[in-house]
Amino acid sequence: MRPIIAINAKVYYPHSFGAHLLRVLRALERIADEYDVETILAPPHTEIKEVSSIAKKTKVYAQSVDPVNPGAHTGSVIVEGIKDFVKGSIINHSEKRIRIDEIEVVVRKLNEYGLESLVCAPTPLTAASVAVLRPTMVAMEPPELIGTGISVSKAKPETITDTVNAVREIGFNGPILVGAGISTGDDVKKAIELGANGVLVASAVMKAKDPYEKLKEFAGASVASNA
Ligand code: G3P
């Protein structure tokens, strides 16, 4: 399986918007050309159309989608509204949690439209629980490490091994990503050595002085440890 480098842009300002965001997209496109990795970018909802009009190799994902059908819902983002611009969506990020029955609804709706689903979970056992819903991929991120710069690979390596074991045990064969605090090539290398198929990252790339250099570090490490 090709290592996956998924970037959740969140809504850092100004980093996640306009020209700053497009700089990250261009960096992802470059590393997708230069390394045997799959790249994903989840921009803020307001930036999805522009990013998707430019992205070629990088899959554009929504950061979230609401578990509702078209109709009388105020402020909701529905699958039907984004389906022509994204390849999939993050679901149940720790900063945007929904109930397990709602996760099921969104995974099913995305699937109906041929879109991918990346379901997040805060612990190994929760990751296995959401994997039962057969999303495209799962991502385990200990919430207390998110945005700290202290990586899951270094601070809680056992949660990566436990996630891989628990998720594979229920027969889920899709990619398993890990995230939270991933900051260096070494963090990426360790995550992949422990059995992850890729990483889900935000601040280290979105706030990097040179996003391309940071992504190159990640891509190089992921390809080397995947070999
Ligand atoms: O979705 C990725 C995210 O929660 C990890 O954030 O800033 O620790 O890379 P960060």
mmCIF file of C-alpha atoms and ligand atoms in Angstrom:
data_model
loop_
_atom_site.group_PDB
_atom_site.id
_atom_site.type_symbol
_atom_site.label_atom_id
_atom_site.label_comp_id
_atom_site.label_asym_id
_atom_site.label_seq_id
_atom_site.Cartn_x
_atom_site.Cartn_y
_atom_site.Cartn_z
ATOM 1 C CA MET A 1 0.000 0.000 0.000
ATOM 2 C CA ARG A 2 1.364 3.465 -0.905
ATOM 3 C CA PRO A 3 1.936 5.602 2.193
ATOM 4 C CA ILE A 4 -0.731 8.285 2.623
ATOM 5 C CA ILE A 5 0.036 11.842 3.649
ATOM 6 C CA ALA A 6 -3.240 13.514 4.569
ATOM 7 C CA ILE A 7 -3.283 17.173 5.519
ATOM 8 C CA ASN A 8 -6.187 18.554 7.506
ATOM 9 C CA ALA A 9 -5.884 22.310 6.925
ATOM 10 C CA LYS A 10 -8.308 23.116 9.775
ATOM 11 C CA VAL A 11 -9.078 26.850 9.891
ATOM 12 C CA TYR A 12 -5.783 28.415 10.867
ATOM 13 C CA TYR A 13 -5.805 32.046 9.790
ATOM 14 C CA PRO A 14 -4.418 33.111 7.454
ATOM 15 C CA HIS A 15 -2.560 29.827 6.882
ATOM 16 C CA SER A 16 -5.544 27.726 5.789
ATOM 17 C CA PHE A 17 -7.023 30.218 3.347
ATOM 18 C CA GLY A 18 -6.392 31.758 -0.052
ATOM 19 C CA ALA A 19 -2.833 31.942 -1.326
ATOM 20 C CA HIS A 20 -1.404 30.312 1.825
ATOM 21 C CA LEU A 21 -3.574 27.253 1.315
ATOM 22 C CA LEU A 22 -2.747 27.064 -2.386
ATOM 23 C CA ARG A 23 0.936 27.033 -1.482
ATOM 24 C CA VAL A 24 0.296 23.885 0.574
ATOM 25 C CA LEU A 25 -1.681 22.385 -2.294
ATOM 26 C CA ARG A 26 1.171 23.049 -4.733
ATOM 27 C CA ALA A 27 3.620 21.471 -2.280
ATOM 28 C CA LEU A 28 1.403 18.375 -2.024
ATOM 29 C CA GLU A 29 1.132 18.161 -5.804
ATOM 30 C CA ARG A 30 4.915 18.303 -6.039
ATOM 31 C CA ILE A 31 5.528 15.547 -3.530
ATOM 32 C CA ALA A 32 2.865 13.396 -5.192
ATOM 33 C CA ASP A 33 4.928 13.760 -8.366
ATOM 34 C CA GLU A 34 8.292 13.166 -6.747
ATOM 35 C CA TYR A 35 7.498 10.320 -4.314
ATOM 36 C CA ASP A 36 5.358 7.200 -4.423
ATOM 37 C CA VAL A 37 2.860 8.557 -1.911
ATOM 38 C CA GLU A 38 -0.845 9.362 -1.947
ATOM 39 C CA THR A 39 -1.682 12.930 -0.931
ATOM 40 C CA ILE A 40 -4.922 14.246 0.554
ATOM 41 C CA LEU A 41 -5.831 17.832 1.437
ATOM 42 C CA ALA A 42 -8.891 18.787 3.470
ATOM 43 C CA PRO A 43 -9.376 22.553 3.078
ATOM 44 C CA PRO A 44 -11.944 24.637 4.962
ATOM 45 C CA HIS A 45 -15.376 24.252 3.340
ATOM 46 C CA THR A 46 -15.190 27.785 1.943
ATOM 47 C CA GLU A 47 -12.011 26.916 0.004
ATOM 48 C CA ILE A 48 -13.087 23.537 -1.398
ATOM 49 C CA LYS A 49 -14.214 24.730 -4.846
ATOM 50 C CA GLU A 50 -11.045 26.656 -5.578
ATOM 51 C CA VAL A 51 -8.741 23.899 -4.327
ATOM 52 C CA SER A 52 -10.602 21.222 -6.257
ATOM 53 C CA SER A 53 -10.388 23.262 -9.457
ATOM 54 C CA ILE A 54 -6.583 23.189 -9.201
ATOM 55 C CA ALA A 55 -5.738 19.834 -7.569
ATOM 56 C CA LYS A 56 -4.717 17.092 -9.967
ATOM 57 C CA LYS A 57 -2.936 14.383 -8.005
ATOM 58 C CA THR A 58 -4.020 15.381 -4.523
ATOM 59 C CA LYS A 59 -7.393 14.128 -3.349
ATOM 60 C CA VAL A 60 -9.518 16.940 -1.962
ATOM 61 C CA TYR A 61 -11.552 15.980 1.090
ATOM 62 C CA ALA A 62 -14.054 17.937 3.159
ATOM 63 C CA GLN A 63 -13.089 18.379 6.820
ATOM 64 C CA SER A 64 -16.557 17.224 7.855
ATOM 65 C CA VAL A 65 -20.018 16.695 6.522
ATOM 66 C CA ASP A 66 -23.281 16.744 8.423
ATOM 67 C CA PRO A 67 -25.415 13.615 8.822
ATOM 68 C CA VAL A 68 -28.477 15.189 7.235
ATOM 69 C CA ASN A 69 -30.396 14.988 3.981
ATOM 70 C CA PRO A 70 -31.182 18.027 1.821
ATOM 71 C CA GLY A 71 -33.933 20.162 3.322
ATOM 72 C CA ALA A 72 -34.661 22.419 6.255
ATOM 73 C CA HIS A 73 -31.284 22.459 8.048
ATOM 74 C CA THR A 74 -29.594 25.761 8.762
ATOM 75 C CA GLY A 75 -25.848 26.033 8.256
ATOM 76 C CA SER A 76 -25.410 22.377 7.340
ATOM 77 C CA VAL A 77 -22.916 20.955 4.878
ATOM 78 C CA ILE A 78 -24.533 18.077 3.009
ATOM 79 C CA VAL A 79 -22.909 15.397 0.891
ATOM 80 C CA GLU A 80 -25.027 16.486 -2.085
ATOM 81 C CA GLY A 81 -23.588 20.009 -1.821
ATOM 82 C CA ILE A 82 -19.944 18.977 -2.005
ATOM 83 C CA LYS A 83 -20.023 15.721 -3.966
ATOM 84 C CA ASP A 84 -18.908 17.316 -7.237
ATOM 85 C CA PHE A 85 -15.864 18.965 -5.677
ATOM 86 C CA VAL A 86 -14.422 16.398 -3.265
ATOM 87 C CA LYS A 87 -13.160 12.838 -3.368
ATOM 88 C CA GLY A 88 -14.273 12.206 0.196
ATOM 89 C CA SER A 89 -14.570 13.586 3.702
ATOM 90 C CA ILE A 90 -13.048 13.373 7.133
ATOM 91 C CA ILE A 91 -15.695 12.220 9.600
ATOM 92 C CA ASN A 92 -15.772 12.441 13.406
ATOM 93 C CA HIS A 93 -12.563 14.419 13.891
ATOM 94 C CA SER A 94 -11.952 15.044 17.604
ATOM 95 C CA GLU A 95 -12.728 18.706 16.941
ATOM 96 C CA LYS A 96 -15.999 17.784 15.179
ATOM 97 C CA ARG A 97 -17.343 14.647 16.827
ATOM 98 C CA ILE A 98 -20.621 13.017 15.877
ATOM 99 C CA ARG A 99 -22.456 9.975 17.261
ATOM 100 C CA ILE A 100 -21.663 6.496 15.934
ATOM 101 C CA ASP A 101 -25.091 6.194 14.259
ATOM 102 C CA GLU A 102 -24.405 9.526 12.536
ATOM 103 C CA ILE A 103 -20.992 8.260 11.396
ATOM 104 C CA GLU A 104 -22.806 5.307 9.844
ATOM 105 C CA VAL A 105 -25.201 7.618 7.982
ATOM 106 C CA VAL A 106 -22.375 9.759 6.575
ATOM 107 C CA VAL A 107 -20.200 6.788 5.554
ATOM 108 C CA ARG A 108 -23.189 5.290 3.744
ATOM 109 C CA LYS A 109 -24.130 8.549 2.015
ATOM 110 C CA LEU A 110 -20.562 9.175 0.841
ATOM 111 C CA ASN A 111 -20.391 5.622 -0.402
ATOM 112 C CA GLU A 112 -23.642 6.035 -2.347
ATOM 113 C CA TYR A 113 -22.048 8.891 -4.273
ATOM 114 C CA GLY A 114 -18.803 6.973 -4.842
ATOM 115 C CA LEU A 115 -16.915 9.106 -2.328
ATOM 116 C CA GLU A 116 -14.344 8.076 0.261
ATOM 117 C CA SER A 117 -14.649 8.297 4.026
ATOM 118 C CA LEU A 118 -11.853 8.856 6.527
ATOM 119 C CA VAL A 119 -13.265 8.225 9.976
ATOM 120 C CA CYS A 120 -11.285 9.503 12.961
ATOM 121 C CA ALA A 121 -11.207 7.960 16.417
ATOM 122 C CA PRO A 122 -9.503 9.022 19.641
ATOM 123 C CA THR A 123 -8.398 5.559 20.833
ATOM 124 C CA PRO A 124 -7.435 2.152 19.387
ATOM 125 C CA LEU A 125 -10.699 0.482 20.434
ATOM 126 C CA THR A 126 -12.816 3.328 19.071
ATOM 127 C CA ALA A 127 -10.857 3.012 15.827
ATOM 128 C CA ALA A 128 -11.830 -0.663 15.671
ATOM 129 C CA SER A 129 -15.460 0.253 16.449
ATOM 130 C CA VAL A 130 -15.680 2.722 13.570
ATOM 131 C CA ALA A 131 -13.826 0.329 11.240
ATOM 132 C CA VAL A 132 -16.840 -1.979 11.619
ATOM 133 C CA LEU A 133 -18.777 0.592 9.572
ATOM 134 C CA ARG A 134 -16.393 -0.105 6.663
ATOM 135 C CA PRO A 135 -15.215 3.399 5.830
ATOM 136 C CA THR A 136 -12.470 3.834 3.231
ATOM 137 C CA MET A 137 -9.923 4.455 5.981
ATOM 138 C CA VAL A 138 -9.628 5.095 9.681
ATOM 139 C CA ALA A 139 -7.383 7.520 11.558
ATOM 140 C CA MET A 140 -6.488 7.291 15.230
ATOM 141 C CA GLU A 141 -5.489 10.555 16.946
ATOM 142 C CA PRO A 142 -5.082 10.865 20.729
ATOM 143 C CA PRO A 143 -6.882 14.205 21.287
ATOM 144 C CA GLU A 144 -4.539 15.364 24.032
ATOM 145 C CA LEU A 145 -1.602 15.399 21.589
ATOM 146 C CA ILE A 146 -3.344 17.238 18.748
ATOM 147 C CA GLY A 147 -1.619 20.523 17.970
ATOM 148 C CA THR A 148 1.047 20.028 20.631
ATOM 149 C CA GLY A 149 3.989 19.141 18.382
ATOM 150 C CA ILE A 150 4.500 16.080 20.621
ATOM 151 C CA SER A 151 3.843 13.182 18.319
ATOM 152 C CA VAL A 152 1.711 10.113 18.845
ATOM 153 C CA SER A 153 4.674 8.124 17.479
ATOM 154 C CA LYS A 154 6.968 9.270 20.271
ATOM 155 C CA ALA A 155 4.585 9.906 23.178
ATOM 156 C CA LYS A 156 2.133 7.025 22.671
ATOM 157 C CA PRO A 157 3.645 4.489 20.246
ATOM 158 C CA GLU A 158 1.681 1.680 21.904
ATOM 159 C CA THR A 159 -1.579 3.287 20.739
ATOM 160 C CA ILE A 160 -0.409 2.874 17.130
ATOM 161 C CA THR A 161 0.381 -0.819 17.588
ATOM 162 C CA ASP A 162 -2.883 -1.353 19.500
ATOM 163 C CA THR A 163 -4.865 0.412 16.758
ATOM 164 C CA VAL A 164 -3.301 -1.657 13.989
ATOM 165 C CA ASN A 165 -3.940 -4.885 15.917
ATOM 166 C CA ALA A 166 -7.517 -4.024 16.911
ATOM 167 C CA VAL A 167 -8.535 -2.725 13.479
ATOM 168 C CA ARG A 168 -6.986 -5.627 11.562
ATOM 169 C CA GLU A 169 -8.525 -8.094 14.020
ATOM 170 C CA ILE A 170 -12.024 -7.093 12.945
ATOM 171 C CA GLY A 171 -11.062 -7.762 9.334
ATOM 172 C CA PHE A 172 -10.682 -4.179 8.105
ATOM 173 C CA ASN A 173 -8.129 -4.121 5.295
ATOM 174 C CA GLY A 174 -8.219 -0.429 4.344
ATOM 175 C CA PRO A 175 -5.584 2.130 5.241
ATOM 176 C CA ILE A 176 -4.988 2.994 8.891
ATOM 177 C CA LEU A 177 -3.686 6.516 9.491
ATOM 178 C CA VAL A 178 -2.400 7.974 12.722
ATOM 179 C CA GLY A 179 -2.047 11.579 13.734
ATOM 180 C CA ALA A 180 -1.586 14.144 16.506
ATOM 181 C CA GLY A 181 1.593 16.105 16.960
ATOM 182 C CA ILE A 182 3.342 14.598 13.935
ATOM 183 C CA SER A 183 6.136 17.108 13.269
ATOM 184 C CA THR A 184 9.203 15.408 11.797
ATOM 185 C CA GLY A 185 10.214 12.784 9.281
ATOM 186 C CA ASP A 186 11.216 10.653 12.223
ATOM 187 C CA ASP A 187 7.645 10.783 13.586
ATOM 188 C CA VAL A 188 6.337 9.617 10.213
ATOM 189 C CA LYS A 189 8.964 6.885 9.943
ATOM 190 C CA LYS A 190 8.112 5.533 13.381
ATOM 191 C CA ALA A 191 4.352 5.571 12.700
ATOM 192 C CA ILE A 192 4.837 3.526 9.541
ATOM 193 C CA GLU A 193 7.288 1.135 11.181
ATOM 194 C CA LEU A 194 4.635 0.515 13.849
ATOM 195 C CA GLY A 195 2.151 -0.527 11.165
ATOM 196 C CA ALA A 196 0.322 2.646 10.139
ATOM 197 C CA ASN A 197 -0.259 3.209 6.414
ATOM 198 C CA GLY A 198 0.097 6.949 6.630
ATOM 199 C CA VAL A 199 -0.337 10.072 8.706
ATOM 200 C CA LEU A 200 -2.975 12.722 9.280
ATOM 201 C CA VAL A 201 -1.281 16.064 9.960
ATOM 202 C CA ALA A 202 -2.296 19.676 10.464
ATOM 203 C CA SER A 203 -0.120 22.251 12.216
ATOM 204 C CA ALA A 204 3.373 21.057 11.231
ATOM 205 C CA VAL A 205 2.540 21.569 7.560
ATOM 206 C CA MET A 206 -0.030 24.376 7.706
ATOM 207 C CA LYS A 207 2.231 26.527 9.876
ATOM 208 C CA ALA A 208 5.528 25.538 8.254
ATOM 209 C CA LYS A 209 7.707 28.328 6.846
ATOM 210 C CA ASP A 210 8.177 26.144 3.796
ATOM 211 C CA PRO A 211 5.389 23.541 3.459
ATOM 212 C CA TYR A 212 7.166 21.828 0.565
ATOM 213 C CA GLU A 213 10.312 21.207 2.623
ATOM 214 C CA LYS A 214 8.227 19.798 5.496
ATOM 215 C CA LEU A 215 6.187 17.579 3.181
ATOM 216 C CA LYS A 216 9.338 16.401 1.451
ATOM 217 C CA GLU A 217 10.712 15.361 4.846
ATOM 218 C CA PHE A 218 7.480 13.425 5.544
ATOM 219 C CA ALA A 219 7.302 11.824 2.100
ATOM 220 C CA GLY A 220 10.947 10.766 2.113
ATOM 221 C CA ALA A 221 10.571 9.179 5.549
ATOM 222 C CA SER A 222 7.336 7.413 4.678
ATOM 223 C CA VAL A 223 8.666 5.902 1.476
ATOM 224 C CA ALA A 224 11.901 4.772 3.155
ATOM 225 C CA SER A 225 10.119 3.086 6.074
ATOM 226 C CA ASN A 226 7.480 1.528 3.826
ATOM 227 C CA ALA A 227 10.141 -0.193 1.693
HETATM 228 O O1 G3P B 1 -6.452 15.989 11.775
HETATM 229 C C1 G3P B 1 -5.107 16.160 12.082
HETATM 230 C C2 G3P B 1 -4.914 16.774 13.389
HETATM 231 O O2 G3P B 1 -5.905 16.643 14.339
HETATM 232 C C3 G3P B 1 -3.554 16.641 13.963
HETATM 233 O O3 G3P B 1 -3.226 17.954 14.256
HETATM 234 O O4 G3P B 1 -1.716 19.824 14.446
HETATM 235 O O5 G3P B 1 -1.335 17.766 15.798
HETATM 236 O O6 G3P B 1 -0.932 17.725 13.329
HETATM 237 P P1 G3P B 1 -1.701 18.326 14.480
#
